[in-house]
mmCIF file of C-alpha atoms in Angstrom:
data_model
loop_
_atom_site.group_PDB
_atom_site.id
_atom_site.type_symbol
_atom_site.label_atom_id
_atom_site.label_comp_id
_atom_site.label_asym_id
_atom_site.label_seq_id
_atom_site.Cartn_x
_atom_site.Cartn_y
_atom_site.Cartn_z
ATOM 1 C CA MET A 1 30.990 20.299 -12.793
ATOM 2 C CA ILE A 2 28.406 21.430 -9.332
ATOM 3 C CA ASN A 3 26.850 23.554 -12.677
ATOM 4 C CA LYS A 4 26.362 20.940 -15.123
ATOM 5 C CA ILE A 5 24.591 19.262 -12.867
ATOM 6 C CA ARG A 6 22.495 22.604 -12.135
ATOM 7 C CA SER A 7 21.335 22.540 -15.253
ATOM 8 C CA ALA A 8 20.387 18.973 -15.666
ATOM 9 C CA ASP A 9 18.398 19.929 -12.227
ATOM 10 C CA GLN A 10 16.663 22.292 -13.555
ATOM 11 C CA ARG A 11 15.417 19.963 -15.772
ATOM 12 C CA ARG A 12 14.174 17.208 -13.888
ATOM 13 C CA VAL A 13 12.581 20.267 -12.138
ATOM 14 C CA THR A 14 10.753 21.619 -15.757
ATOM 15 C CA LEU A 15 9.971 18.241 -17.100
ATOM 16 C CA LEU A 16 8.617 17.301 -13.510
ATOM 17 C CA THR A 17 6.292 20.623 -12.943
ATOM 18 C CA GLY A 18 5.013 20.309 -17.344
ATOM 19 C CA ILE A 19 4.069 16.384 -16.251
ATOM 20 C CA GLY A 20 2.116 17.683 -13.025
ATOM 21 C CA ASP A 21 1.275 21.016 -15.224
ATOM 22 C CA ARG A 22 -0.210 18.379 -17.409
ATOM 23 C CA TRP A 23 -2.280 16.258 -15.028
ATOM 24 C CA ARG A 24 -4.267 18.690 -14.291
ATOM 25 C CA ALA A 25 -4.957 20.332 -17.002
ATOM 26 C CA LEU A 26 -7.244 16.789 -18.451
ATOM 27 C CA THR A 27 -10.785 16.638 -17.920
ATOM 28 C CA LYS A 28 -12.045 14.759 -14.674
ATOM 29 C CA TRP A 29 -13.373 11.832 -16.123
ATOM 30 C CA GLN A 30 -9.610 11.629 -17.765
ATOM 31 C CA GLN A 31 -8.543 11.568 -14.424
ATOM 32 C CA ALA A 32 -10.553 9.111 -12.780
ATOM 33 C CA LEU A 33 -9.665 7.188 -16.166
ATOM 34 C CA GLY A 34 -5.944 7.375 -15.313
ATOM 35 C CA LEU A 35 -5.780 6.775 -11.586
ATOM 36 C CA ALA A 36 -7.789 3.577 -12.168
ATOM 37 C CA ALA A 37 -5.703 2.816 -14.201
ATOM 38 C CA PHE A 38 -2.503 3.424 -12.227
ATOM 39 C CA VAL A 39 -4.734 1.376 -8.548
ATOM 40 C CA ALA A 40 -4.733 -1.800 -11.461
ATOM 41 C CA ILE A 41 -1.112 -2.134 -11.966
ATOM 42 C CA LEU A 42 -0.782 -1.540 -8.642
ATOM 43 C CA TYR A 43 -3.118 -4.970 -7.695
ATOM 44 C CA TYR A 44 -1.659 -6.512 -10.833
ATOM 45 C CA LEU A 45 2.499 -6.205 -9.725
ATOM 46 C CA PRO A 46 2.392 -9.569 -7.741
ATOM 47 C CA LEU A 47 2.219 -11.499 -10.983
ATOM 48 C CA LEU A 48 3.838 -8.830 -13.160
ATOM 49 C CA GLY A 49 6.626 -10.563 -14.281
ATOM 50 C CA ILE A 50 9.366 -8.142 -14.847
ATOM 51 C CA PRO A 51 12.392 -8.518 -15.946
ATOM 52 C CA GLY A 52 15.332 -7.648 -13.722
ATOM 53 C CA LEU A 53 12.560 -6.196 -11.455
ATOM 54 C CA THR A 54 11.374 -9.814 -9.939
ATOM 55 C CA TRP A 55 14.600 -11.586 -9.732
ATOM 56 C CA LEU A 56 14.866 -12.011 -6.145
ATOM 57 C CA ARG A 57 16.450 -14.389 -3.657
ATOM 58 C CA THR A 58 13.812 -16.148 -2.038
ATOM 59 C CA ASP A 59 12.281 -14.856 1.630
ATOM 60 C CA SER A 60 14.794 -15.468 4.447
ATOM 61 C CA ILE A 61 11.716 -14.677 7.252
ATOM 62 C CA GLN A 62 8.840 -16.118 5.213
ATOM 63 C CA GLY A 63 10.485 -18.362 2.607
ATOM 64 C CA GLY A 64 7.919 -18.440 -1.585
ATOM 65 C CA ASN A 65 7.226 -15.428 -3.460
ATOM 66 C CA ASN A 66 9.870 -13.041 -2.710
ATOM 67 C CA TRP A 67 8.500 -11.193 -4.951
ATOM 68 C CA ALA A 68 5.495 -10.447 -3.373
ATOM 69 C CA GLY A 69 7.038 -10.614 0.413
ATOM 70 C CA VAL A 70 9.276 -7.401 -1.254
ATOM 71 C CA LEU A 71 5.821 -5.674 -2.434
ATOM 72 C CA PHE A 72 4.566 -6.221 0.839
ATOM 73 C CA VAL A 73 7.495 -4.651 2.966
ATOM 74 C CA CYS A 74 7.531 -1.547 0.185
ATOM 75 C CA ALA A 75 3.834 -1.660 0.949
ATOM 76 C CA ILE A 76 3.761 -0.873 4.969
ATOM 77 C CA TYR A 77 6.996 0.834 3.811
ATOM 78 C CA VAL A 78 4.804 3.946 2.044
ATOM 79 C CA LEU A 79 2.851 3.881 4.888
ATOM 80 C CA VAL A 80 4.361 4.083 7.299
ATOM 81 C CA ALA A 81 6.077 8.000 4.773
ATOM 82 C CA ILE A 82 2.771 8.895 5.018
ATOM 83 C CA GLY A 83 2.001 8.842 8.423
ATOM 84 C CA LEU A 84 5.376 10.584 8.650
ATOM 85 C CA ASN A 85 5.246 12.765 5.976
ATOM 86 C CA VAL A 86 2.735 14.263 8.381
ATOM 87 C CA VAL A 87 4.757 14.672 11.114
ATOM 88 C CA VAL A 88 8.083 16.245 9.632
ATOM 89 C CA GLY A 89 6.102 16.835 5.462
ATOM 90 C CA LEU A 90 3.198 19.130 7.228
ATOM 91 C CA ALA A 91 3.191 20.202 10.594
ATOM 92 C CA GLY A 92 7.296 20.696 9.979
ATOM 93 C CA LEU A 93 8.313 18.267 13.909
ATOM 94 C CA LEU A 94 11.076 16.458 13.488
ATOM 95 C CA ASP A 95 10.107 13.159 14.965
ATOM 96 C CA LEU A 96 12.714 10.705 14.636
ATOM 97 C CA GLY A 97 10.494 7.978 16.526
ATOM 98 C CA TYR A 98 8.215 7.173 15.129
ATOM 99 C CA ILE A 99 9.269 3.396 15.184
ATOM 100 C CA GLY A 100 7.868 4.166 18.836
ATOM 101 C CA PHE A 101 3.930 3.643 17.104
ATOM 102 C CA PHE A 102 5.516 1.074 14.741
ATOM 103 C CA ALA A 103 6.156 -1.170 17.640
ATOM 104 C CA ILE A 104 3.112 0.232 19.452
ATOM 105 C CA GLY A 105 0.612 -1.280 16.944
ATOM 106 C CA ALA A 106 3.101 -4.135 16.052
ATOM 107 C CA TYR A 107 2.328 -5.164 19.831
ATOM 108 C CA SER A 108 -1.174 -4.810 20.268
ATOM 109 C CA VAL A 109 -2.050 -7.678 17.533
ATOM 110 C CA ALA A 110 0.608 -9.694 19.056
ATOM 111 C CA LEU A 111 -1.545 -8.851 22.979
ATOM 112 C CA PHE A 112 -5.202 -8.396 21.322
ATOM 113 C CA GLY A 113 -4.511 -10.884 18.655
ATOM 114 C CA SER A 114 -6.671 -13.215 20.736
ATOM 115 C CA VAL A 115 -10.534 -14.100 20.729
ATOM 116 C CA ASN A 116 -9.372 -15.156 24.362
ATOM 117 C CA SER A 117 -9.045 -11.769 25.469
ATOM 118 C CA PRO A 118 -10.784 -9.820 28.221
ATOM 119 C CA VAL A 119 -10.639 -6.363 26.287
ATOM 120 C CA VAL A 120 -12.275 -8.227 22.828
ATOM 121 C CA LYS A 121 -14.479 -10.898 24.518
ATOM 122 C CA TRP A 122 -15.530 -7.001 26.190
ATOM 123 C CA ILE A 123 -16.187 -5.454 22.685
ATOM 124 C CA GLN A 124 -17.817 -8.355 21.189
ATOM 125 C CA GLN A 125 -20.821 -8.832 23.766
ATOM 126 C CA GLU A 126 -20.795 -4.781 24.026
ATOM 127 C CA PHE A 127 -21.350 -4.761 19.339
ATOM 128 C CA ASN A 128 -23.592 -8.608 19.445
ATOM 129 C CA LEU A 129 -20.275 -9.042 17.699
ATOM 130 C CA PRO A 130 -19.289 -13.220 16.406
ATOM 131 C CA PRO A 131 -16.752 -14.688 17.715
ATOM 132 C CA THR A 132 -15.066 -15.405 14.429
ATOM 133 C CA TRP A 133 -11.390 -14.129 13.778
ATOM 134 C CA ALA A 134 -11.652 -11.965 10.979
ATOM 135 C CA VAL A 135 -13.592 -9.841 13.487
ATOM 136 C CA THR A 136 -11.374 -10.742 16.881
ATOM 137 C CA TRP A 137 -8.836 -9.240 14.510
ATOM 138 C CA ALA A 138 -10.689 -5.863 13.087
ATOM 139 C CA ILE A 139 -11.413 -5.731 16.731
ATOM 140 C CA CYS A 140 -6.872 -5.306 17.445
ATOM 141 C CA LEU A 141 -6.996 -3.097 14.520
ATOM 142 C CA PHE A 142 -9.232 -0.007 16.054
ATOM 143 C CA ILE A 143 -6.821 -0.816 19.442
ATOM 144 C CA ALA A 144 -3.736 -0.186 17.521
ATOM 145 C CA ILE A 145 -5.105 2.608 15.691
ATOM 146 C CA VAL A 146 -6.103 4.165 19.743
ATOM 147 C CA LEU A 147 -3.830 3.082 22.467
ATOM 148 C CA THR A 148 -0.852 4.578 18.805
ATOM 149 C CA MET A 149 -2.818 7.078 18.632
ATOM 150 C CA ILE A 150 -3.399 7.646 22.651
ATOM 151 C CA SER A 151 0.652 7.277 22.808
ATOM 152 C CA GLY A 152 1.059 10.138 20.246
ATOM 153 C CA VAL A 153 -0.948 12.354 22.464
ATOM 154 C CA LEU A 154 1.034 11.624 25.293
ATOM 155 C CA LEU A 155 4.509 11.679 23.896
ATOM 156 C CA GLY A 156 2.542 14.800 22.481
ATOM 157 C CA TRP A 157 1.600 16.729 25.108
ATOM 158 C CA PRO A 158 4.585 17.888 27.277
ATOM 159 C CA THR A 159 7.313 18.379 24.450
ATOM 160 C CA LEU A 160 5.538 19.947 21.306
ATOM 161 C CA ARG A 161 6.168 22.660 23.150
ATOM 162 C CA LEU A 162 9.811 21.740 22.488
ATOM 163 C CA ARG A 163 11.904 22.845 18.655
ATOM 164 C CA GLY A 164 14.160 21.585 16.625
ATOM 165 C CA ASP A 165 16.701 19.153 17.982
ATOM 166 C CA TYR A 166 15.100 19.225 21.479
ATOM 167 C CA LEU A 167 11.979 18.105 19.775
ATOM 168 C CA ALA A 168 14.031 15.538 17.348
ATOM 169 C CA ILE A 169 16.276 14.700 20.946
ATOM 170 C CA VAL A 170 12.181 13.631 23.167
ATOM 171 C CA THR A 171 11.019 11.958 20.383
ATOM 172 C CA LEU A 172 14.363 9.585 19.374
ATOM 173 C CA GLY A 173 13.207 8.681 23.446
ATOM 174 C CA PHE A 174 10.360 7.389 23.665
ATOM 175 C CA GLY A 175 11.159 5.398 20.612
ATOM 176 C CA GLU A 176 14.009 3.473 22.585
ATOM 177 C CA ILE A 177 11.651 3.786 26.120
ATOM 178 C CA ILE A 178 9.094 1.917 23.631
ATOM 179 C CA ARG A 179 12.035 -0.986 22.267
ATOM 180 C CA ILE A 180 13.407 -1.109 25.949
ATOM 181 C CA VAL A 181 10.366 -1.650 27.577
ATOM 182 C CA ALA A 182 8.877 -4.628 24.663
ATOM 183 C CA ARG A 183 12.993 -5.640 26.346
ATOM 184 C CA ASN A 184 12.979 -5.364 30.446
ATOM 185 C CA ALA A 185 7.736 -6.106 30.248
ATOM 186 C CA THR A 186 8.375 -10.240 29.924
ATOM 187 C CA GLY A 187 5.504 -10.968 31.954
ATOM 188 C CA LEU A 188 3.580 -8.709 28.952
ATOM 189 C CA THR A 189 6.150 -8.629 25.669
ATOM 190 C CA ASN A 190 7.063 -12.048 26.767
ATOM 191 C CA GLY A 191 11.114 -10.275 26.713
ATOM 192 C CA PRO A 192 13.819 -10.431 24.669
ATOM 193 C CA VAL A 193 12.496 -13.896 22.515
ATOM 194 C CA GLY A 194 9.321 -12.098 20.966
ATOM 195 C CA ILE A 195 6.215 -13.106 20.130
ATOM 196 C CA SER A 196 5.126 -15.624 17.897
ATOM 197 C CA ALA A 197 1.933 -17.041 16.464
ATOM 198 C CA ILE A 198 0.467 -13.583 15.912
ATOM 199 C CA PRO A 199 -2.671 -14.587 14.624
ATOM 200 C CA GLY A 200 -3.882 -12.644 11.390
ATOM 201 C CA PRO A 201 -8.160 -11.951 9.724
ATOM 202 C CA GLU A 202 -8.122 -16.070 9.518
ATOM 203 C CA GLY A 203 -6.325 -16.912 12.682
ATOM 204 C CA ALA A 204 -3.037 -18.024 14.785
ATOM 205 C CA PRO A 205 -1.132 -19.684 11.233
ATOM 206 C CA SER A 206 -1.589 -22.775 10.259
ATOM 207 C CA PRO A 207 -1.768 -25.244 7.263
ATOM 208 C CA ASP A 208 -5.534 -24.405 7.731
ATOM 209 C CA ASN A 209 -5.562 -20.852 6.125
ATOM 210 C CA LYS A 210 -6.639 -20.581 2.359
ATOM 211 C CA VAL A 211 -5.458 -16.959 2.318
ATOM 212 C CA PHE A 212 -3.321 -15.012 4.718
ATOM 213 C CA GLY A 213 -0.168 -17.864 5.316
ATOM 214 C CA LEU A 214 2.778 -17.358 5.697
ATOM 215 C CA ILE A 215 4.152 -18.606 2.381
ATOM 216 C CA ASP A 216 1.987 -16.777 -0.161
ATOM 217 C CA ALA A 217 2.285 -13.167 0.507
ATOM 218 C CA LYS A 218 0.230 -11.450 -2.354
ATOM 219 C CA PRO A 219 -2.982 -11.484 -0.432
ATOM 220 C CA TRP A 220 -0.522 -10.349 2.170
ATOM 221 C CA TYR A 221 0.124 -6.655 -0.100
ATOM 222 C CA TRP A 222 -2.899 -6.738 -1.319
ATOM 223 C CA LEU A 223 -4.630 -5.375 2.490
ATOM 224 C CA ALA A 224 -1.870 -3.553 2.228
ATOM 225 C CA ILE A 225 -2.067 -1.951 -0.427
ATOM 226 C CA THR A 226 -6.072 -1.225 -0.254
ATOM 227 C CA PHE A 227 -4.649 0.217 3.712
ATOM 228 C CA VAL A 228 -3.194 2.994 1.198
ATOM 229 C CA LEU A 229 -5.010 3.714 -0.827
ATOM 230 C CA ILE A 230 -7.838 4.584 1.050
ATOM 231 C CA MET A 231 -4.930 6.929 3.932
ATOM 232 C CA VAL A 232 -3.565 8.595 0.223
ATOM 233 C CA PHE A 233 -7.432 9.452 -0.105
ATOM 234 C CA LEU A 234 -8.181 10.167 4.014
ATOM 235 C CA VAL A 235 -4.633 11.994 4.261
ATOM 236 C CA ARG A 236 -5.121 14.559 0.755
ATOM 237 C CA ARG A 237 -8.094 15.255 1.517
ATOM 238 C CA LEU A 238 -7.108 16.087 5.262
ATOM 239 C CA GLU A 239 -3.646 18.672 2.955
ATOM 240 C CA HIS A 240 -6.097 20.473 1.742
ATOM 241 C CA SER A 241 -8.506 20.964 4.425
ATOM 242 C CA ARG A 242 -8.635 23.952 7.243
ATOM 243 C CA VAL A 243 -6.681 21.569 8.809
ATOM 244 C CA GLY A 244 -4.499 20.977 6.558
ATOM 245 C CA ARG A 245 -3.525 24.339 5.563
ATOM 246 C CA ALA A 246 -2.778 25.501 9.033
ATOM 247 C CA TRP A 247 -0.144 22.412 9.180
ATOM 248 C CA LEU A 248 1.276 24.603 6.835
ATOM 249 C CA ALA A 249 1.110 27.854 8.592
ATOM 250 C CA VAL A 250 2.536 26.265 11.317
ATOM 251 C CA ARG A 251 5.701 24.278 9.724
ATOM 252 C CA GLU A 252 6.702 28.334 7.594
ATOM 253 C CA ASP A 253 5.883 30.442 10.695
ATOM 254 C CA GLU A 254 5.085 29.306 13.912
ATOM 255 C CA ASP A 255 4.888 32.835 15.365
ATOM 256 C CA ALA A 256 3.411 34.564 12.598
ATOM 257 C CA ALA A 257 0.440 31.408 12.608
ATOM 258 C CA ALA A 258 -0.484 32.011 16.156
ATOM 259 C CA VAL A 259 -0.542 36.039 15.628
ATOM 260 C CA MET A 260 -2.606 35.121 12.554
ATOM 261 C CA GLY A 261 -5.377 32.819 14.515
ATOM 262 C CA VAL A 262 -3.217 29.432 14.195
ATOM 263 C CA TYR A 263 -3.090 27.525 17.540
ATOM 264 C CA PRO A 264 -0.721 25.155 16.494
ATOM 265 C CA PHE A 265 -0.265 23.542 19.695
ATOM 266 C CA LYS A 266 -3.734 21.924 18.479
ATOM 267 C CA PHE A 267 -2.450 21.842 15.172
ATOM 268 C CA LYS A 268 0.881 19.360 16.518
ATOM 269 C CA LEU A 269 -1.581 17.777 18.290
ATOM 270 C CA TRP A 270 -3.043 16.957 15.524
ATOM 271 C CA ALA A 271 -0.577 16.245 13.213
ATOM 272 C CA PHE A 272 0.854 13.783 16.112
ATOM 273 C CA ALA A 273 -1.987 11.876 17.155
ATOM 274 C CA ILE A 274 -2.583 10.947 13.541
ATOM 275 C CA GLY A 275 0.640 10.178 12.069
ATOM 276 C CA ALA A 276 0.994 8.422 15.366
ATOM 277 C CA ALA A 277 -2.540 6.127 13.750
ATOM 278 C CA LEU A 278 -0.505 5.890 10.141
ATOM 279 C CA GLY A 279 2.643 4.007 12.130
ATOM 280 C CA GLY A 280 -0.265 1.819 14.598
ATOM 281 C CA LEU A 281 -1.629 1.270 10.900
ATOM 282 C CA SER A 282 1.477 -0.041 9.622
ATOM 283 C CA GLY A 283 3.517 -2.634 12.455
ATOM 284 C CA PHE A 284 -0.221 -4.089 13.010
ATOM 285 C CA LEU A 285 -0.061 -5.007 9.452
ATOM 286 C CA PHE A 286 3.396 -5.762 10.233
ATOM 287 C CA GLY A 287 3.156 -7.312 13.195
ATOM 288 C CA SER A 288 -0.081 -10.408 11.248
ATOM 289 C CA ARG A 289 2.388 -10.740 8.138
ATOM 290 C CA ASN A 290 5.401 -11.790 10.344
ATOM 291 C CA ALA A 291 3.624 -13.659 13.364
ATOM 292 C CA PHE A 292 6.823 -13.307 14.953
ATOM 293 C CA ILE A 293 8.540 -10.069 16.484
ATOM 294 C CA ASP A 294 10.712 -9.476 19.157
ATOM 295 C CA PRO A 295 12.439 -5.727 20.439
ATOM 296 C CA THR A 296 15.564 -5.916 18.160
ATOM 297 C CA GLN A 297 13.050 -5.469 15.310
ATOM 298 C CA PHE A 298 12.330 -1.891 16.456
ATOM 299 C CA ASN A 299 15.221 -0.415 16.979
ATOM 300 C CA ALA A 300 16.712 3.423 16.242
ATOM 301 C CA ASN A 301 17.421 2.747 13.024
ATOM 302 C CA LEU A 302 15.444 1.586 10.690
ATOM 303 C CA SER A 303 13.617 5.410 12.738
ATOM 304 C CA ILE A 304 15.746 6.651 11.732
ATOM 305 C CA LEU A 305 15.084 5.083 7.062
ATOM 306 C CA PHE A 306 11.150 6.214 7.951
ATOM 307 C CA VAL A 307 12.938 9.895 8.322
ATOM 308 C CA ALA A 308 14.655 9.303 5.587
ATOM 309 C CA MET A 309 12.962 8.133 3.501
ATOM 310 C CA VAL A 310 10.240 11.773 3.741
ATOM 311 C CA VAL A 311 14.031 13.686 3.536
ATOM 312 C CA VAL A 312 14.949 11.413 0.330
ATOM 313 C CA GLY A 313 11.375 11.507 -1.414
ATOM 314 C CA GLY A 314 10.689 14.065 -1.233
ATOM 315 C CA SER A 315 9.662 15.776 2.796
ATOM 316 C CA GLY A 316 5.327 17.313 1.790
ATOM 317 C CA ASN A 317 4.976 15.506 -1.689
ATOM 318 C CA MET A 318 2.416 12.632 -0.964
ATOM 319 C CA ILE A 319 3.736 11.195 -4.396
ATOM 320 C CA GLY A 320 7.415 11.385 -3.872
ATOM 321 C CA VAL A 321 7.889 10.215 0.618
ATOM 322 C CA SER A 322 5.911 6.946 -1.608
ATOM 323 C CA LEU A 323 8.272 6.591 -4.012
ATOM 324 C CA GLY A 324 11.798 7.588 -1.058
ATOM 325 C CA ALA A 325 9.368 4.708 1.234
ATOM 326 C CA VAL A 326 10.226 2.484 -2.009
ATOM 327 C CA LEU A 327 13.687 2.826 -3.066
ATOM 328 C CA LEU A 328 14.782 2.075 0.611
ATOM 329 C CA ALA A 329 12.771 -0.384 1.092
ATOM 330 C CA TYR A 330 13.300 -2.837 -2.997
ATOM 331 C CA LEU A 331 16.907 -1.329 -3.101
ATOM 332 C CA PRO A 332 18.627 -3.338 -0.079
ATOM 333 C CA GLU A 333 16.315 -6.494 -1.246
ATOM 334 C CA ARG A 334 17.772 -6.421 -5.002
ATOM 335 C CA PHE A 335 21.199 -5.950 -3.720
ATOM 336 C CA ARG A 336 21.440 -8.568 -1.049
ATOM 337 C CA ASP A 337 23.769 -10.364 -2.881
ATOM 338 C CA PHE A 338 26.165 -7.713 -2.172
ATOM 339 C CA ALA A 339 25.804 -9.035 1.619
ATOM 340 C CA ASP A 340 27.287 -6.213 4.553
ATOM 341 C CA TYR A 341 28.998 -3.695 1.754
ATOM 342 C CA ARG A 342 25.073 -3.244 -0.339
ATOM 343 C CA TRP A 343 25.442 -1.114 2.889
ATOM 344 C CA LEU A 344 27.947 0.647 1.814
ATOM 345 C CA VAL A 345 26.058 1.134 -1.598
ATOM 346 C CA PHE A 346 23.761 2.515 -0.170
ATOM 347 C CA GLY A 347 24.841 5.161 2.582
ATOM 348 C CA LEU A 348 26.347 6.775 -0.659
ATOM 349 C CA ALA A 349 23.163 6.861 -2.951
ATOM 350 C CA MET A 350 22.253 8.501 0.255
ATOM 351 C CA VAL A 351 24.885 11.377 0.566
ATOM 352 C CA LEU A 352 24.812 11.507 -3.220
ATOM 353 C CA VAL A 353 20.744 12.615 -2.916
ATOM 354 C CA MET A 354 21.205 14.880 -0.699
ATOM 355 C CA ILE A 355 24.034 16.959 -2.880
ATOM 356 C CA LEU A 356 22.934 17.146 -6.102
ATOM 357 C CA ARG A 357 18.220 16.931 -4.550
ATOM 358 C CA PRO A 358 18.193 18.281 -1.657
ATOM 359 C CA GLN A 359 14.539 19.500 -1.690
ATOM 360 C CA GLY A 360 14.310 14.987 -2.608
ATOM 361 C CA LEU A 361 13.608 12.861 -6.182
ATOM 362 C CA VAL A 362 9.840 14.879 -6.474
ATOM 363 C CA PRO A 363 9.540 18.210 -4.022
ATOM 364 C CA SER A 364 6.416 19.482 -3.188
ATOM 365 C CA ARG A 365 6.070 22.759 -5.279
ATOM 366 C CA ARG A 366 6.672 24.959 -2.351
ATOM 367 C CA ARG A 367 9.671 23.566 -1.801
ATOM 368 C CA ALA A 368 11.249 23.578 -4.864
ATOM 369 C CA ARG A 369 10.657 26.579 -4.537
ATOM 370 C CA GLU A 370 11.975 27.778 -1.447
ATOM 371 C CA LEU A 371 15.094 25.490 -1.969
ATOM 372 C CA SER A 372 15.715 27.882 -5.497
ATOM 373 C CA ASP A 373 15.404 31.466 -3.718
ATOM 374 C CA ARG A 374 17.448 30.804 -0.631
ATOM 375 C CA ALA A 375 19.875 29.267 -3.598
ATOM 376 C CA ALA A 376 19.020 32.349 -5.540
ATOM 377 C CA GLU A 377 19.928 34.048 -2.977
ATOM 378 C CA ALA A 378 23.478 32.451 -2.113
ATOM 379 C CA GLU A 379 23.915 33.515 -5.748
ATOM 380 C CA GLU A 380 23.671 36.944 -4.912
ATOM 381 C CA VAL A 381 25.256 37.480 -1.993
ATOM 382 C CA PRO A 382 29.548 36.705 -3.758
ATOM 383 C CA ALA A 383 28.386 38.900 -6.447
ATOM 384 C CA ARG A 384 27.029 41.928 -4.167
ATOM 385 C CA VAL A 385 30.739 41.514 -2.470
#
């Protein structure tokens, strides 16, 4: 039975490798045409009625078209997975407190998203910007990214000298600290009551909002998928740069990378800061769309789910982690009719994936080769004995 499963797994790996080879063999204009068609499909998805996929219940949070709402959640989770993949997949750092950056991004738009905010007013006067809601929202986006990057540096500076489980425990504590501070700082975050009427590009939720309202989630999905595509392009460029190669070297062997002239601490700090910025961006969009946040939305379970997206999809491969994020965001909503049993099925599915596909659904070629070599070595040892 195990041999049959392994042979089937090898056939799937061969199929995926063949698809990648065929894609790389295409000319540039053919690849550009294929990417344009794929992007067009992504933007058309909220309007596309696929039997079996769009059969979803009414959105329990905002109401209205839940298919577009679920697509928005998928886009947010893809953005989270891309940011966490920089930390876990590329730099090899186990971050279990990524929800902290997500929360900082959400609270940034909640606290600064007002035309009366002193910080926003100062920026508008300093750069002579019009006091419109769109400009205010854009300024809050900038503030969220800056705050999360600073948080990533402040967290990474004293902790990145740790490795493995010790780093995971420290980052998990960071996520819990952010949640506890948000719950207890009632004067700033309104405590357990939460913050409502969080503004979007058109201001606070109102019937006068023509595009970014609470009912129709399609504009929010289109906005989120635009950010996803921009971040995919930038992270891909970064991955194939000198910084990306340094991350891979640090992930494979930190001591060997240091001997070869790569300063591990600096590049790990870069990974933490960039990953934190993407987490803050996703939290910013989440808070703007929901128009309400409270500390219970940023618990450790969600942080573990973020890591599961990267591991299940395929650590180190942007396509893989995006697929993992979509599956882990969509499947619980698709099987919501099973009530609490859906989490049991969800957990069993994750266990099976880890047993049958430890490298992830769509792993990076480097990761797949590493695991296949280890499996071959494990099989050779009993034969030698």
